[in-house]
Coordinates of C-alpha atoms in Angstrom, one line a residue:
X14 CA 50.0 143.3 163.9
X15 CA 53.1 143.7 166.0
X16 CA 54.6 140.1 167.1
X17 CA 57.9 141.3 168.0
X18 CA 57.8 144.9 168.6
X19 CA 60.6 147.9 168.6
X20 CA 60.5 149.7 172.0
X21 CA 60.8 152.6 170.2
X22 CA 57.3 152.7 169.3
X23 CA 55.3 154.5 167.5
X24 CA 53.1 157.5 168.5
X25 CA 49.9 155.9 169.3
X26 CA 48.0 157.5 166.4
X27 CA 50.2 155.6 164.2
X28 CA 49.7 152.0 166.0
X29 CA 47.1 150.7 164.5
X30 CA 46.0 147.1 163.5
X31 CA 44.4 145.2 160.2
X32 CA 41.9 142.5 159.5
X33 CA 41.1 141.4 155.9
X34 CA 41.9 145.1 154.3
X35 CA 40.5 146.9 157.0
X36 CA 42.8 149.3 159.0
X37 CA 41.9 150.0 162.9
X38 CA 42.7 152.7 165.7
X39 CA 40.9 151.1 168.4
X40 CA 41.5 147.6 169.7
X41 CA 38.7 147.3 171.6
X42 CA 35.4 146.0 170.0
X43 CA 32.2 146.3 172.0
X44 CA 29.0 144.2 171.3
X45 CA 25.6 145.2 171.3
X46 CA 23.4 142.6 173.7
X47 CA 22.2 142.8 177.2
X48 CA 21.6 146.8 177.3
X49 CA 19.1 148.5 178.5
X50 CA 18.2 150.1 175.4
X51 CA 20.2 151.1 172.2
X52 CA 20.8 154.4 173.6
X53 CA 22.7 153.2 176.3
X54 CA 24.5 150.7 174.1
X55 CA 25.5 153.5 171.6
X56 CA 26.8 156.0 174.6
X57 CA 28.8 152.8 175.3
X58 CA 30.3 152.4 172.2
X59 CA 31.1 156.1 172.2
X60 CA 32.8 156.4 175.6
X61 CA 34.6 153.1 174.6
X62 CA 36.3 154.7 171.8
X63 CA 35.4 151.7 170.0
X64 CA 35.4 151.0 166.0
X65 CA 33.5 147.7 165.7
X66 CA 30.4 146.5 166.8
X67 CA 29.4 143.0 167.2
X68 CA 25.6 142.3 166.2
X69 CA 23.9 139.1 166.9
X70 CA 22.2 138.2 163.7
X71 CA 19.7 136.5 165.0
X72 CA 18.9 138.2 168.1
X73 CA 19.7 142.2 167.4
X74 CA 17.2 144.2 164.3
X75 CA 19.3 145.6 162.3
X76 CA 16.7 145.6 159.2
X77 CA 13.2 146.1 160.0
X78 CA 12.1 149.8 160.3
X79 CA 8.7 149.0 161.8
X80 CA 10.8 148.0 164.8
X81 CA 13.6 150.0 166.8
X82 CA 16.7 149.7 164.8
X83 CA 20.1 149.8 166.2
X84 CA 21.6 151.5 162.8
X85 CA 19.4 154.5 164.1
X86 CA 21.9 154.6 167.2
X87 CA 24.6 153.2 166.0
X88 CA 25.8 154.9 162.4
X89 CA 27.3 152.0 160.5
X90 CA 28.9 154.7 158.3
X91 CA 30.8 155.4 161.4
X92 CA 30.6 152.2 163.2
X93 CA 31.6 149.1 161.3
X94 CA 29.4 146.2 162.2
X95 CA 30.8 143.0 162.1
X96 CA 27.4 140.4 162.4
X97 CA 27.7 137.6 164.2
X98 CA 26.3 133.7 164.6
X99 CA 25.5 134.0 168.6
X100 CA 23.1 131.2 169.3
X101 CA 24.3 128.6 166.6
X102 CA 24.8 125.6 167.6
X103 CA 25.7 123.9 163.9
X104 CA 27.6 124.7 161.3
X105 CA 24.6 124.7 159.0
X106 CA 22.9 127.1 160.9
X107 CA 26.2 129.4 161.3
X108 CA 26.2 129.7 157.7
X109 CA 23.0 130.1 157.0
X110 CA 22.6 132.9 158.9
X111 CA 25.7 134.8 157.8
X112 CA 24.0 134.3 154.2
X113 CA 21.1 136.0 155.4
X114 CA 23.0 139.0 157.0
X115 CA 25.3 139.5 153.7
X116 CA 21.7 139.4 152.1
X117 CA 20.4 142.3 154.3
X118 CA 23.5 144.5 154.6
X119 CA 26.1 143.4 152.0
X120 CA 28.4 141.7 155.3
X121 CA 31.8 139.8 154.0
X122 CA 33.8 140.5 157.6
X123 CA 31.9 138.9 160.3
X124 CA 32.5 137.2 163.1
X125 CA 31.8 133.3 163.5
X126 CA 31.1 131.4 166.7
X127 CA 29.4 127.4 166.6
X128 CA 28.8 126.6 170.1
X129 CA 28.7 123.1 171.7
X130 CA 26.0 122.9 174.4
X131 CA 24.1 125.5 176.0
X132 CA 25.8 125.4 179.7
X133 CA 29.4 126.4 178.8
X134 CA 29.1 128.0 175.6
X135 CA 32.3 126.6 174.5
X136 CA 32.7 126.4 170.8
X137 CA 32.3 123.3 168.3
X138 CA 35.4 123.3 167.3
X139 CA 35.1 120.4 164.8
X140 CA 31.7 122.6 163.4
X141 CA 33.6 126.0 163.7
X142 CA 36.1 124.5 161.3
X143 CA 33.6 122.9 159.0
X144 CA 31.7 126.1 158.9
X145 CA 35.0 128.1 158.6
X146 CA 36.0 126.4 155.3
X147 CA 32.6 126.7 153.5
X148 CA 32.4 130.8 154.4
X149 CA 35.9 131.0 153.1
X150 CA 34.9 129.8 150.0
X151 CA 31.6 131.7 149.5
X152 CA 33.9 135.2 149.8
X153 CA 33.2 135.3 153.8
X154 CA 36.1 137.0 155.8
X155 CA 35.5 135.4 159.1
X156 CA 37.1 136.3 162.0
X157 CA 36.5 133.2 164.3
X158 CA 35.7 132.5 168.1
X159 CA 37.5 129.3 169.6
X160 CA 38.8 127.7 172.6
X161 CA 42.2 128.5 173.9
X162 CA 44.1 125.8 171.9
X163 CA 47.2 127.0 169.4
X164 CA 46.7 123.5 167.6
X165 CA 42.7 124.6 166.8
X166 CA 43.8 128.4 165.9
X167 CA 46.4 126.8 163.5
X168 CA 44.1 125.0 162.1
X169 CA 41.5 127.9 161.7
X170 CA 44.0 130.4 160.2
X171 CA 45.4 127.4 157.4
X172 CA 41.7 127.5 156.8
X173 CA 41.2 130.9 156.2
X174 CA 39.9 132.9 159.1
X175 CA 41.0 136.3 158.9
X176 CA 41.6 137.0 162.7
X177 CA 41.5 134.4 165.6
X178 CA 39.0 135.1 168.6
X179 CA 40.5 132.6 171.0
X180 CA 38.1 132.9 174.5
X181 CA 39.5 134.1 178.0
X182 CA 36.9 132.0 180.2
X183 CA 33.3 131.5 179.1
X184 CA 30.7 133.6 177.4
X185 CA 29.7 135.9 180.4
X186 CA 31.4 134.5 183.2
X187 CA 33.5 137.5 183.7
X188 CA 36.3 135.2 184.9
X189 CA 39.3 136.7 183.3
X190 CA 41.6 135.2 181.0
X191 CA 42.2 131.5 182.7
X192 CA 44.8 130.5 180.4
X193 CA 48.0 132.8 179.8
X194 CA 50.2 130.4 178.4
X195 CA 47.8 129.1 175.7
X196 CA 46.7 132.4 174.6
X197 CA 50.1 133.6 174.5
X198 CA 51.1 130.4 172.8
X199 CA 48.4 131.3 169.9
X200 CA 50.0 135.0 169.7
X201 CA 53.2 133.8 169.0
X202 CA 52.0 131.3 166.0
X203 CA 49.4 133.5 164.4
X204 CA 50.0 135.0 161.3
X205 CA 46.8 137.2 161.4
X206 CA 45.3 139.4 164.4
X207 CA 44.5 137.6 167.7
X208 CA 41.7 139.0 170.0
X209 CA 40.5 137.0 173.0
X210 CA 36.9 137.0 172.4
X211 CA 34.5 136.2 176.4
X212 CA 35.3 136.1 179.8
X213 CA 36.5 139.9 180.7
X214 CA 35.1 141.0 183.7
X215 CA 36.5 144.0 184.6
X216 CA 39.5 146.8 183.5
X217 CA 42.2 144.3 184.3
X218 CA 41.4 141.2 182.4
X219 CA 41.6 143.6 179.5
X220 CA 44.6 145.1 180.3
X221 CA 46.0 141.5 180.5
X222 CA 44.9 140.1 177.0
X223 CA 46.7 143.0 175.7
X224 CA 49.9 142.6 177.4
X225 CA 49.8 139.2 176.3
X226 CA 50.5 140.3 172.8
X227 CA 46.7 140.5 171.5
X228 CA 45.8 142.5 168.7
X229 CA 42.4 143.2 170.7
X230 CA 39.8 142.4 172.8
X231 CA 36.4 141.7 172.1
X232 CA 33.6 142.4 175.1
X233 CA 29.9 142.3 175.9
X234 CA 28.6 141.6 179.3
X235 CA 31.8 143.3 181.0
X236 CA 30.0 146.0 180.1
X237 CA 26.7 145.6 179.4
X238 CA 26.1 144.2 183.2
X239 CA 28.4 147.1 184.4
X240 CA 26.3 149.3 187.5
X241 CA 27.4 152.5 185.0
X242 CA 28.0 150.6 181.1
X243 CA 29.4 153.9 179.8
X244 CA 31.5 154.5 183.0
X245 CA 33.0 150.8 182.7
X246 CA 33.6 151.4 178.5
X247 CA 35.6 154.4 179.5
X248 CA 37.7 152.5 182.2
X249 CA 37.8 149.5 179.0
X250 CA 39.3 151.7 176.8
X251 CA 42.2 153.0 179.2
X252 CA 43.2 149.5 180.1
X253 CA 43.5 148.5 176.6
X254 CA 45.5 151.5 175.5
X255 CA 47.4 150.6 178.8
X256 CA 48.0 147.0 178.3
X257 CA 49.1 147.8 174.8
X258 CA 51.7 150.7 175.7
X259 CA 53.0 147.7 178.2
X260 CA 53.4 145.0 175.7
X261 CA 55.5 147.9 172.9
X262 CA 57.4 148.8 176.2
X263 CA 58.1 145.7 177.0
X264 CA 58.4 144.4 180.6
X265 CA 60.9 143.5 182.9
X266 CA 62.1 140.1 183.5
X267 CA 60.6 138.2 186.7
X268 CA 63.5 137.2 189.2
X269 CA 63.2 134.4 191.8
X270 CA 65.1 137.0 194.9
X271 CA 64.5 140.9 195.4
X272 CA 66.6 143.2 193.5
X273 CA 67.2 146.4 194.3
X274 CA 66.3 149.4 192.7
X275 CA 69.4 151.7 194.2
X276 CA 73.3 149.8 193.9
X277 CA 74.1 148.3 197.4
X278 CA 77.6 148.8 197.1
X279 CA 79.3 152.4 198.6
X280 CA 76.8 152.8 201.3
X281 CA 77.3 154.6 204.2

């Protein structure tokens, strides 16, 4: 994870990122809801470039072979599947079913999201933590969805979350990141990777969180709800690699008046 990075960077091949022992090219990390079938999700995933693939516990098969099973689409010797609590709306039930899924597949890195109320899908924080600190000690490595607040990540990382998934705008709303400063804010303090996690819409919202210093971005729906899902992961991927290679370049400053790009002074 590169806070303060040398403009002589690296090739890209060598920039890679970590969570909790696990070494990454790709800093984009697709999900696996709203698709119209697992073969469009897994061409997604493909064109994407993408390492990681969130799976909704409850909501995504993953175990039953009398059903359709993603792992048929998706090879999780390839793929690394990082199962997630979508749809809990308690600590309790958060853990519970992050038991279950290192019970089906042998899971320690997963991803952990308690949500509040059904309208905003904004996370529990007070439950997220609670649920944080018991998963820590049962072994979990959780890499953990919260609000936009550098006092909550804090809190989360002291507590033993292995990455911090701060949101851009909420679940689905394809809004963009709304917050710059705060998300920027929790870059600057984390110790471990940051990826904003909800609210990317389109190729530049993406392209944003990663100039912002994130380690990553996490996305569904921008996707998913795309007119062409593998034509939108492609354009994902670019503006990730391009919002990275802008944040090692590092930008120019912003001026208040125009500066000009040729000297002024021995004109004709």
């Amino acid at each position: 994870m590169t806070k303060n990075p040398d403009i002589t960077a690296k090739p890209d091949h060598d920039d890679t990122w970590q969570v909790a022992g696990h070494t990454f090219t790709s800093r984009l990390i697709v999900g696996t809801g709203k698709y119209k079938d697992f073969a469009q999700n897994a061409a997604a995933v493909e064109a994407a470039g993408a390492e990681i693939v969130t799976v909704a516990v409850r909501r995504v098969n993953v175990s039953d072979p009398t059903q359709p099973v993603l792992m048929d689409h998706i090879d999780p010797k390839k793929i690394t599947y990082l199962p997630n609590t979508a749809g809990c709306f308690t600590a309790d039930d958060a853990i519970r079913t992050l038991r279950l899924a290192r019970e089906a597949g042998g899971w320690d890195l997963v991803k952990l999201e308690v949500l509040g109320e059904a309208k905003t899908l904004y996370p529990n924080m007070r439950e997220t933590l609670h649920a944080t600190e018991v998963l820590v000690k049962e072994g979990f490595k959780p890499m953990v969805y919260c609000v936009d607040d550098p006092i909550g990540a804090k809190q989360l990382e002291e507590a033993g979350a292995v990455a911090i998934m701060p949101l851009g705008a909420p679940i689905g709303s394809g809004l963009g990141i709304q917050n710059q400063v705060t998300i920027r804010l929790i870059v600057e303090g984390a110790n471990v990777p940051v990826l904003v996690d909800a609210g990317v819409g389109t190729a530049s919202d993406a392209a944003v969180a990663m100039e912002l210093g994130c380690d990553g971005v996490l996305m569904n729906t921008a996707i998913a709800e795309a007119k062409d899902p593998v034509r939108m992961a492609r354009a994902m991927k670019l503006a990730v690699q391009a919002g990275r290679d802008a944040y090692l370049a590092g930008r120019m400053g912003r001026r208040k008046y125009a500066d000009p790009s040729s000297p002024l002074a021995g004109l004709i």
